[in-house]
Coordinates of C-alpha atoms and ligand atoms in Angstrom, one line a residue:
X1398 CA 0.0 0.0 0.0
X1399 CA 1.4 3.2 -0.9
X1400 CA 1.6 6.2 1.6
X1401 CA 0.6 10.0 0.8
X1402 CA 1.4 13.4 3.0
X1403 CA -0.8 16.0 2.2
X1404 CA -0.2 19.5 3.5
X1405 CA -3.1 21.8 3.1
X1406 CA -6.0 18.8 3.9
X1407 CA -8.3 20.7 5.1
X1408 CA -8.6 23.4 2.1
X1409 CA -10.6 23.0 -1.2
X1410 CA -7.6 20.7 -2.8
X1411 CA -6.5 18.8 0.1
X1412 CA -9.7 17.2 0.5
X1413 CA -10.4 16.2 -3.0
X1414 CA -6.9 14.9 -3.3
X1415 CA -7.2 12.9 -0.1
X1416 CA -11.0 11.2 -1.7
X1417 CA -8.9 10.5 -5.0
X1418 CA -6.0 8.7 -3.0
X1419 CA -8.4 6.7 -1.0
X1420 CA -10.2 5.3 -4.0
X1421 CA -6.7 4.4 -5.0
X1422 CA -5.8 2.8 -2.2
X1423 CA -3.2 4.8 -0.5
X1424 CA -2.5 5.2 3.0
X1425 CA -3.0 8.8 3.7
X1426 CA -1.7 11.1 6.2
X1427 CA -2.3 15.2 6.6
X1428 CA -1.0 18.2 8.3
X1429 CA -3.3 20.1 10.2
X1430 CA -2.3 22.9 11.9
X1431 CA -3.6 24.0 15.5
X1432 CA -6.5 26.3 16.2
X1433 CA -9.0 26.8 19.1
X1434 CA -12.0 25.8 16.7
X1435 CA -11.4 22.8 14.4
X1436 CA -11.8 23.3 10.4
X1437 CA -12.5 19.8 8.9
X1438 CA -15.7 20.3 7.7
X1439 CA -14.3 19.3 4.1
X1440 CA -13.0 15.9 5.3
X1441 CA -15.3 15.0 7.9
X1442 CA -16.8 12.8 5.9
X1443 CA -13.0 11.1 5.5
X1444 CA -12.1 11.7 9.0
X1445 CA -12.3 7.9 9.7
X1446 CA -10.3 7.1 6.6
X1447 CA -7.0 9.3 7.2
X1448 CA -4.7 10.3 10.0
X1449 CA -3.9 13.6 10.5
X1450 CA -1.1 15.0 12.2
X1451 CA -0.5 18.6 13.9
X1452 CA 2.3 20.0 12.3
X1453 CA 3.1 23.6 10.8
X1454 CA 4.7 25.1 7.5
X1455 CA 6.1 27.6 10.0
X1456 CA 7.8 24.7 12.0
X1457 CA 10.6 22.8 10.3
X1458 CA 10.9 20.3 13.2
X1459 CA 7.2 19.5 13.3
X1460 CA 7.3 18.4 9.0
X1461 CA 10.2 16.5 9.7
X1462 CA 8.7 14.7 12.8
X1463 CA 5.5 14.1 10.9
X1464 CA 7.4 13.1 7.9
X1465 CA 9.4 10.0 10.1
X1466 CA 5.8 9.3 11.5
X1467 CA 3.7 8.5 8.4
X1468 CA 6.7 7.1 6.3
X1469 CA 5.3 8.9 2.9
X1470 CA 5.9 7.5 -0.8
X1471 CA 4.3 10.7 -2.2
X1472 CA 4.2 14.5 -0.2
X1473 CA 1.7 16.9 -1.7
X1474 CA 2.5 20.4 -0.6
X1475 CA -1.1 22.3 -1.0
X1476 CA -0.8 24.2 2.2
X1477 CA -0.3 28.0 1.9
X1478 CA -1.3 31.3 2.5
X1479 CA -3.9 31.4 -0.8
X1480 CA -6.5 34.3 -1.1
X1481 CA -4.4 37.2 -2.9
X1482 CA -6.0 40.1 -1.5
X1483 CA -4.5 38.6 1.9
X1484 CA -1.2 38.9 0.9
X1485 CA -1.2 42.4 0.3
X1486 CA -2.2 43.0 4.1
X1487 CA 0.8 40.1 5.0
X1488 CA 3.0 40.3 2.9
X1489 CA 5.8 38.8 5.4
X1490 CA 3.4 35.6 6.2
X1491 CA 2.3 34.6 2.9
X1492 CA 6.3 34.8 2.0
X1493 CA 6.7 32.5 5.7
X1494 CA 4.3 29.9 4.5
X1495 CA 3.7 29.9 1.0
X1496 CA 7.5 30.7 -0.2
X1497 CA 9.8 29.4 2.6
X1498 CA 7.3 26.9 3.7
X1499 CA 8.3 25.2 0.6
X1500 CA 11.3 24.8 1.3
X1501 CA 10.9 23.7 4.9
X1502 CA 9.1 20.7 3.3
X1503 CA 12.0 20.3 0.8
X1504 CA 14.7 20.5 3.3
X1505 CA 12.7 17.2 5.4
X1506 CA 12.0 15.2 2.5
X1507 CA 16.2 15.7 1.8
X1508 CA 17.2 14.9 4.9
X1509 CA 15.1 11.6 5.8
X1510 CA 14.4 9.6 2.0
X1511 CA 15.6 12.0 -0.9
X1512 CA 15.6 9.4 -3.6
X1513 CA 12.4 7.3 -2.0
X1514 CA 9.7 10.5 -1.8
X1515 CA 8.4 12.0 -4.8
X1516 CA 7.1 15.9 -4.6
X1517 CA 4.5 17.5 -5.5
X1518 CA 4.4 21.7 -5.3
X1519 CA 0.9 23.7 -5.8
X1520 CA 1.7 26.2 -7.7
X1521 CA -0.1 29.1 -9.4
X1522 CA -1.3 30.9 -12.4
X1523 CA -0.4 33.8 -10.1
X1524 CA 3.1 33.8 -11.0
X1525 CA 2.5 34.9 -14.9
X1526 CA 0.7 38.0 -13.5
X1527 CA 1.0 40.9 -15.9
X1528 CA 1.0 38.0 -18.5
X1529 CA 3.7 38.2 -21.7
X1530 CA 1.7 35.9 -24.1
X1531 CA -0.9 34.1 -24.6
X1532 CA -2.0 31.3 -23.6
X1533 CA 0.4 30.5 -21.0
X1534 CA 2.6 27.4 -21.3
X1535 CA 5.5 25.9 -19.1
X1536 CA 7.7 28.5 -21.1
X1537 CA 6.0 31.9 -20.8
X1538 CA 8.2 34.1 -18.6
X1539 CA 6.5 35.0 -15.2
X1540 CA 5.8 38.6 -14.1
X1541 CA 3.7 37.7 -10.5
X1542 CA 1.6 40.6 -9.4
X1543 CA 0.7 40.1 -5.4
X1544 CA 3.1 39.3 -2.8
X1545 CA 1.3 36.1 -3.0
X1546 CA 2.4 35.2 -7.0
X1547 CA 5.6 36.4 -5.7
X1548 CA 5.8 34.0 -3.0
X1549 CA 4.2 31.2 -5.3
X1550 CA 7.4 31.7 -7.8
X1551 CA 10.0 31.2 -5.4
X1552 CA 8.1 28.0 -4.2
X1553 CA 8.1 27.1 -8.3
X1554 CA 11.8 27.8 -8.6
X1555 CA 12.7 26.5 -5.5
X1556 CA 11.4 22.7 -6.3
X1557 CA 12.7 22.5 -10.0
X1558 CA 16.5 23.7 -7.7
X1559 CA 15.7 20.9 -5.3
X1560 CA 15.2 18.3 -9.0
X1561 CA 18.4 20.2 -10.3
X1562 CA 20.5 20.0 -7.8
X1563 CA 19.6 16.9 -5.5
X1564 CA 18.5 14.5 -8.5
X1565 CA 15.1 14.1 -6.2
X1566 CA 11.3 13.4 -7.7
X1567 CA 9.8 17.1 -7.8
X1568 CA 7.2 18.3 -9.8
X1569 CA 5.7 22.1 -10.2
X1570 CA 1.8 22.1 -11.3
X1571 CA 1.4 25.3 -12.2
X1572 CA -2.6 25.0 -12.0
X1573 CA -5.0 27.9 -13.2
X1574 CA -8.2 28.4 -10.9
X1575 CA -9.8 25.7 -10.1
X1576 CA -13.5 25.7 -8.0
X1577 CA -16.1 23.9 -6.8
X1578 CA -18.5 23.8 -4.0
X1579 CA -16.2 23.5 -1.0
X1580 CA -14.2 26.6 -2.5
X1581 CA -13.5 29.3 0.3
X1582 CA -16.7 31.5 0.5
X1583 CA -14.0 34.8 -0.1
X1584 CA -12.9 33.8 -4.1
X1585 CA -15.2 35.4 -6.4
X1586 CA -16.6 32.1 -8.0
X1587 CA -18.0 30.8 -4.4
X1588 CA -18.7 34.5 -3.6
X1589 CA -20.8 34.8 -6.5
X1590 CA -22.7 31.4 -6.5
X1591 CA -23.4 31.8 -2.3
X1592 CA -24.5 35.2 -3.1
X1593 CA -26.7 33.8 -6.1
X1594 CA -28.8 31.6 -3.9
X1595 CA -29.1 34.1 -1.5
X1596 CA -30.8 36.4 -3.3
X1597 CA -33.1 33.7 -4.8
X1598 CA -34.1 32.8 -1.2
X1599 CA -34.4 36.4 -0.2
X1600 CA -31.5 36.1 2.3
X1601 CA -29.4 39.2 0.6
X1602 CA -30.7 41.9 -1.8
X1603 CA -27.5 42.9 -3.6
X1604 CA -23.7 41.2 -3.9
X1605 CA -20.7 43.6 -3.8
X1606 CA -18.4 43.1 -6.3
X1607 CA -15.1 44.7 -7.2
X1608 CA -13.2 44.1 -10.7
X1609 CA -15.8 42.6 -13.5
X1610 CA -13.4 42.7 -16.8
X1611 CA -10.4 40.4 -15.4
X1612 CA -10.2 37.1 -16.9
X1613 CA -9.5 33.6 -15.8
X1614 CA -9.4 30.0 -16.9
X1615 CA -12.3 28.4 -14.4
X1616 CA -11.9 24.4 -14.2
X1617 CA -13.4 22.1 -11.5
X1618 CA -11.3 21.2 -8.6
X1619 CA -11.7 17.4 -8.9
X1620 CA -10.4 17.2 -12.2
X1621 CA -7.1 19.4 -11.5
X1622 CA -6.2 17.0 -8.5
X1623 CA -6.2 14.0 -11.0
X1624 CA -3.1 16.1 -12.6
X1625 CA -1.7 16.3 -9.5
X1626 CA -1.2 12.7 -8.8
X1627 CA -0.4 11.6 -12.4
X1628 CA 2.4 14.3 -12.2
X1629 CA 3.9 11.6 -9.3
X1630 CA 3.4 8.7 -11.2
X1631 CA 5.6 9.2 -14.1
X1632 CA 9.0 8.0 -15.2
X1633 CA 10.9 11.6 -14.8
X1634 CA 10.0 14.5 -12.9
X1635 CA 8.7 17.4 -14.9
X1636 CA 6.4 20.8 -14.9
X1637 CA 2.7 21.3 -16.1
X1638 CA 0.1 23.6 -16.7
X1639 CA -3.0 22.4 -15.6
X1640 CA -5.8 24.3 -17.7
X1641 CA -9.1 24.6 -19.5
X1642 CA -7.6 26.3 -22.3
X1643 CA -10.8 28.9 -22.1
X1644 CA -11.5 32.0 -20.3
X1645 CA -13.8 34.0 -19.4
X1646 CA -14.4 37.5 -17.7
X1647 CA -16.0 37.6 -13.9
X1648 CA -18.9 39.8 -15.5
X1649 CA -19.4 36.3 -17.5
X1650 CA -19.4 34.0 -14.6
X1651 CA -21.6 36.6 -13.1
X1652 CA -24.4 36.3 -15.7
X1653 CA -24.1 32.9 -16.0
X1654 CA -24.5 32.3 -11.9
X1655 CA -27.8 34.3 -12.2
X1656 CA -29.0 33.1 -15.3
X1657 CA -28.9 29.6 -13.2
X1658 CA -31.8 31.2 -11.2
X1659 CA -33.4 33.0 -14.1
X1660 CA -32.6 36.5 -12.5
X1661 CA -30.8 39.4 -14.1
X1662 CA -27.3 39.9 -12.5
X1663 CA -27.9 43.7 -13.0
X1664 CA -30.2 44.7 -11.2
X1665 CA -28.8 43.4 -8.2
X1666 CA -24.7 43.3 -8.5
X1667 CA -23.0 46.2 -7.5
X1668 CA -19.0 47.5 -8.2
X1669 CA -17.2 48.4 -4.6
X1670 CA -13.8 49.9 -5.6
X1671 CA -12.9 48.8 -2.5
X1672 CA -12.4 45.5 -3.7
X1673 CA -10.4 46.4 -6.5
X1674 CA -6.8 45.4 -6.3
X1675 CA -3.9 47.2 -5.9
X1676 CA -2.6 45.2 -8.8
X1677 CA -4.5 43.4 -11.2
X1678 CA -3.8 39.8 -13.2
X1679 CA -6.4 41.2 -16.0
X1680 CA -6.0 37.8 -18.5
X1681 CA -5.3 34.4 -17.8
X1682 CA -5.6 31.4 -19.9
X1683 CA -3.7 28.2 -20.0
X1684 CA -2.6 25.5 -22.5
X1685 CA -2.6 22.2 -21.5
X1686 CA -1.0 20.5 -23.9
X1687 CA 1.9 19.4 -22.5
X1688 CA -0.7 17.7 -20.0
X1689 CA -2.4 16.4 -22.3
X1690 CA 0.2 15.1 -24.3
X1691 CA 2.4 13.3 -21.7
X1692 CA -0.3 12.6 -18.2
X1693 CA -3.1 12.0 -20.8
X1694 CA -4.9 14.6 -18.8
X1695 CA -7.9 16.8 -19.7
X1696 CA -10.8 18.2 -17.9
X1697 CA -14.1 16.8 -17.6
X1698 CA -16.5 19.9 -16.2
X1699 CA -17.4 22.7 -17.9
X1700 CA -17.4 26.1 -17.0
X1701 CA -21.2 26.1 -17.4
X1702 CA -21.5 22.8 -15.4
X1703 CA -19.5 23.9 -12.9
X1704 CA -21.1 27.2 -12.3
X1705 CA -24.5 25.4 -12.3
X1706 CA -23.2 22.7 -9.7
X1707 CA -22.2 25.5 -7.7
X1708 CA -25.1 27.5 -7.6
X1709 CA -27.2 24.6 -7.3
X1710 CA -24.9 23.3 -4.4
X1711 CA -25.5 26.6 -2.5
X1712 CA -28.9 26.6 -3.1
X1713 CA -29.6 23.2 -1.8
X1714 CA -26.7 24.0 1.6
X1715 CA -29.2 27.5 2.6
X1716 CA -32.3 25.4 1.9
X1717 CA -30.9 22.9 4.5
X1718 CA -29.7 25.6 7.4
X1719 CA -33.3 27.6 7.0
X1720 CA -34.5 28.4 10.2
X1721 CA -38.3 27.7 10.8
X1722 CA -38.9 31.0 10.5
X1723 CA -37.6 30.9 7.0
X1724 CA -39.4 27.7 6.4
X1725 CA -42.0 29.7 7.3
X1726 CA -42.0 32.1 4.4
X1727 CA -41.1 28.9 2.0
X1728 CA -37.0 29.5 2.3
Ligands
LIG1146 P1 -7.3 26.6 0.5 O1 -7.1 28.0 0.9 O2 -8.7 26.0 0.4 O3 -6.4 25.6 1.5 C1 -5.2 26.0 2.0 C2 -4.8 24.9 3.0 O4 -3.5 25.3 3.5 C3 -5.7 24.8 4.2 O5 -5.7 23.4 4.5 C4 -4.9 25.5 5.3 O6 -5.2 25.1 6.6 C5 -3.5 25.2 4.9 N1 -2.5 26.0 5.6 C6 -2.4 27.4 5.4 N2 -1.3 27.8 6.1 C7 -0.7 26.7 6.7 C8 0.4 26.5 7.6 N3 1.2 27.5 7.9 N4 0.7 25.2 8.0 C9 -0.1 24.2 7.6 N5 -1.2 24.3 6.8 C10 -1.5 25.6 6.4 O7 -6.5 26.4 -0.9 P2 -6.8 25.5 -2.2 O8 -7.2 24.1 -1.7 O9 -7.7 26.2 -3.1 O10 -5.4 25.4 -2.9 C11 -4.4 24.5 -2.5 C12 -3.1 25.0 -3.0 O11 -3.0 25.2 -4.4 C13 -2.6 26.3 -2.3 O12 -1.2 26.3 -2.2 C14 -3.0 27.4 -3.4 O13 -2.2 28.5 -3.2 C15 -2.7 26.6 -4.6 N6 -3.4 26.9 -5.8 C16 -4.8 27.0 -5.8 C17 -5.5 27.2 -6.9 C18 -7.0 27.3 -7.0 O14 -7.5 27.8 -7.9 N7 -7.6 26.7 -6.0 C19 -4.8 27.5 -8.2 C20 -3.3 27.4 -8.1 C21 -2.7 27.1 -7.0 P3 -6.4 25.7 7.5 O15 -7.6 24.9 7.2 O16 -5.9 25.5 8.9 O17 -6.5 27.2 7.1
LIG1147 P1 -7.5 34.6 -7.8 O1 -9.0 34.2 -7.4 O2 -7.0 35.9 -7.3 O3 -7.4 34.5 -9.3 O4 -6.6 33.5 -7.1 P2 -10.2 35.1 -6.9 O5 -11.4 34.2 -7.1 O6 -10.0 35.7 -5.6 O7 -10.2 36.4 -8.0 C1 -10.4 36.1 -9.4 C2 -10.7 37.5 -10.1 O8 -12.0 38.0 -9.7 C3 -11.8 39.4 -9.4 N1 -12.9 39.9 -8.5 C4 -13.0 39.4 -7.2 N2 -12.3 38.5 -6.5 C5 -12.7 38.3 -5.2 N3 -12.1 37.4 -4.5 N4 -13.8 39.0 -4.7 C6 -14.5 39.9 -5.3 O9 -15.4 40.5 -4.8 C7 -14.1 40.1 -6.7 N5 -14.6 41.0 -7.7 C8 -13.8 40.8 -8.7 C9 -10.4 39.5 -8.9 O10 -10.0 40.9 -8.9 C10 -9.7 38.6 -9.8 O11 -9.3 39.2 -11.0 C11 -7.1 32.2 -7.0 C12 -6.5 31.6 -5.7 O12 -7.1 30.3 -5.6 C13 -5.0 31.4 -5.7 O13 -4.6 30.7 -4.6 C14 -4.6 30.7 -7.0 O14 -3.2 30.5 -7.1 C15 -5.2 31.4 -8.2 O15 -6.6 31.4 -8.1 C16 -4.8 30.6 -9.5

């Protein structure tokens, strides 16, 4: 039986990753950091089917000691510091954890089974920033925007020095955005389809919204942690954009959240400049042909699809919480 460590279980990634290893059979282990209130809700469901460890990105001794613990085959390194806007307000942490905390991982995996443990690093779309062509491949040059795509290319760099210099198994995924219905309520696709379904139960009259013309290349979360393992599974290490190969603007996702309901987005979204960045990413799009061509990788969900499973998922999750008051006007 094969052993996985996944850093970052409890987010968005971490749990789908730690579903997909299970079906495979793996043994799988995570890192969960401390907090006075617990936050598993995305692998509760699991919880009886993993073994989770309390260890921080900020602590090299507690990776290494969780690292002799659960023996890993395969480390993923999800775990960072990963809404944008955030890293603008810390810069200095989101460099702690997302930057150095890769190499913290790096470092353990070196000193206790550097040819036995094969790498994987999350990184980001983020790093191409103020983008110099387009679509992005494994070759366009990088221009990060945010302290956080910043952080996110010296955690790329740092894994292909660790391959270069070290001969060890690591692998950069430089994945665009990726969503689904256990995506942090804060990014603008679960922001949108929560406030959707709101306003359809008449929980919220408006939804705030700050930059509508920026782009991105939207794919389903489930899909892009297939890539992820079949990154770890091949003969040579390598790089890969993980992509739809479409993209769209956020006005579009707007529209087609509320068309999902049959409402008009108009007459209810509204522009707050305070949630315009200080720096923008204004166009993303990826190519996954390298993917494609050497994992056999492509996605499944459609943007469509997955706007409509989101919406519908949100829907269905305020149905289920209604208080009887609410049931009491039909909510
Ligand atoms: P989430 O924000 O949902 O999850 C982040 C995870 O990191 C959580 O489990 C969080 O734990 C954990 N974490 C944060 N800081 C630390 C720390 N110091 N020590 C240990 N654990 C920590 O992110 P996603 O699942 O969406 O993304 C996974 C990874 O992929 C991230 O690195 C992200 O930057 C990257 N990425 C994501 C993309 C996307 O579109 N989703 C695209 C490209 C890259 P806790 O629950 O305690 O907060
Ligand atoms: P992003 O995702 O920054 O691309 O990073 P996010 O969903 O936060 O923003 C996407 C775009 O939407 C615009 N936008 C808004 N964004 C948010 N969050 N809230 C709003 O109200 C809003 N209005 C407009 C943004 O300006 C931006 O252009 C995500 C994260 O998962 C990273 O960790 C990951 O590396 C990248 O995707 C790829």
């Amino acid at each position: 039986m094969k052993r996985a460590l996944i850093t970052g279980i409890t987010g968005q990634d971490g749990s789908y990753l730690a579903e997909l290893l299970l079906e495979k059979g793996y043994e799988v282990h995570g890192i969960v950091r401390r907090s006075s209130t617990e936050s598993f809700e995305r692998i509760n469901h699991i919880a009886g089917n993993i073994q989770l460890h309390q260890a921080d990105l900020l602590d090299q001794l507690s990776i290494i000691d969780v690292m002799k613990v659960s023996k890993p085959d395969e480390v993923y390194n999800l775990a960072a510091q990963s809404f944008v806007p955030t890293s603008w307000k810390q810069p200095v942490l989101t460099g702690e954890f997302t930057a150095i905390g890769v190499t913290r991982v790096l470092e353990a995996i070196k000193l206790l089974n550097k040819d036995g443990i094969r790498f994987y690093q999350a990184s980001s779309s983020e790093m191409y920033g103020k983008v110099q062509a387009v679509p992005q491949t494994e070759d366009t040059p990088f221009y990060p925007r945010s302290p956080y795509g910043v952080a996110k290319l010296y955690g790329h760099w740092i894994t292909i020095n660790y391959r270069e210099s070290y001969n060890m198994y690591c692998c950069s995924g430089i994945l665009f955005n990726h969503e689904s219905e256990r995506r942090g309520k804060e990014f603008v696709t679960r922001k949108v389809t929560d406030g959707v379904a709101r306003i359809k139960l008449g929980l919220a009259k408006e939804l705030k919204l700050g930059n509508l013309d920026a782009k991105r290349d939207w794919g389903f979360a489930g899909d892009y942690v297939r890539a992820m393992w079949l990154m770890l599974q091949q003969d040579k290490p390598d790089d890969f954009v993980i992509a739809t190969g479409e993209t769209h603007t956020v006005e579009k996702l707007v529209d087609t959240a509320f068309k999902v309901v049959d409402l008009d987005w108009k007459k209810y979204v509204k522009q707050d400049p305070a949630l315009v960045r200080p720096a923008e990413v204004d166009l993303l799009i990826g190519d996954p042909a390298h993917a494609k061509a050497k994992l056999g990788w492509k996605p499944e969900v459609t943007f469509e699809q997955l706007i409509e499973r989101m919406v519908k998922a949100d829907l269905a999750r305020l149905k289920n919480s209604a208080t009887p008051d609410m049931k009491a006007q039909g909510i």
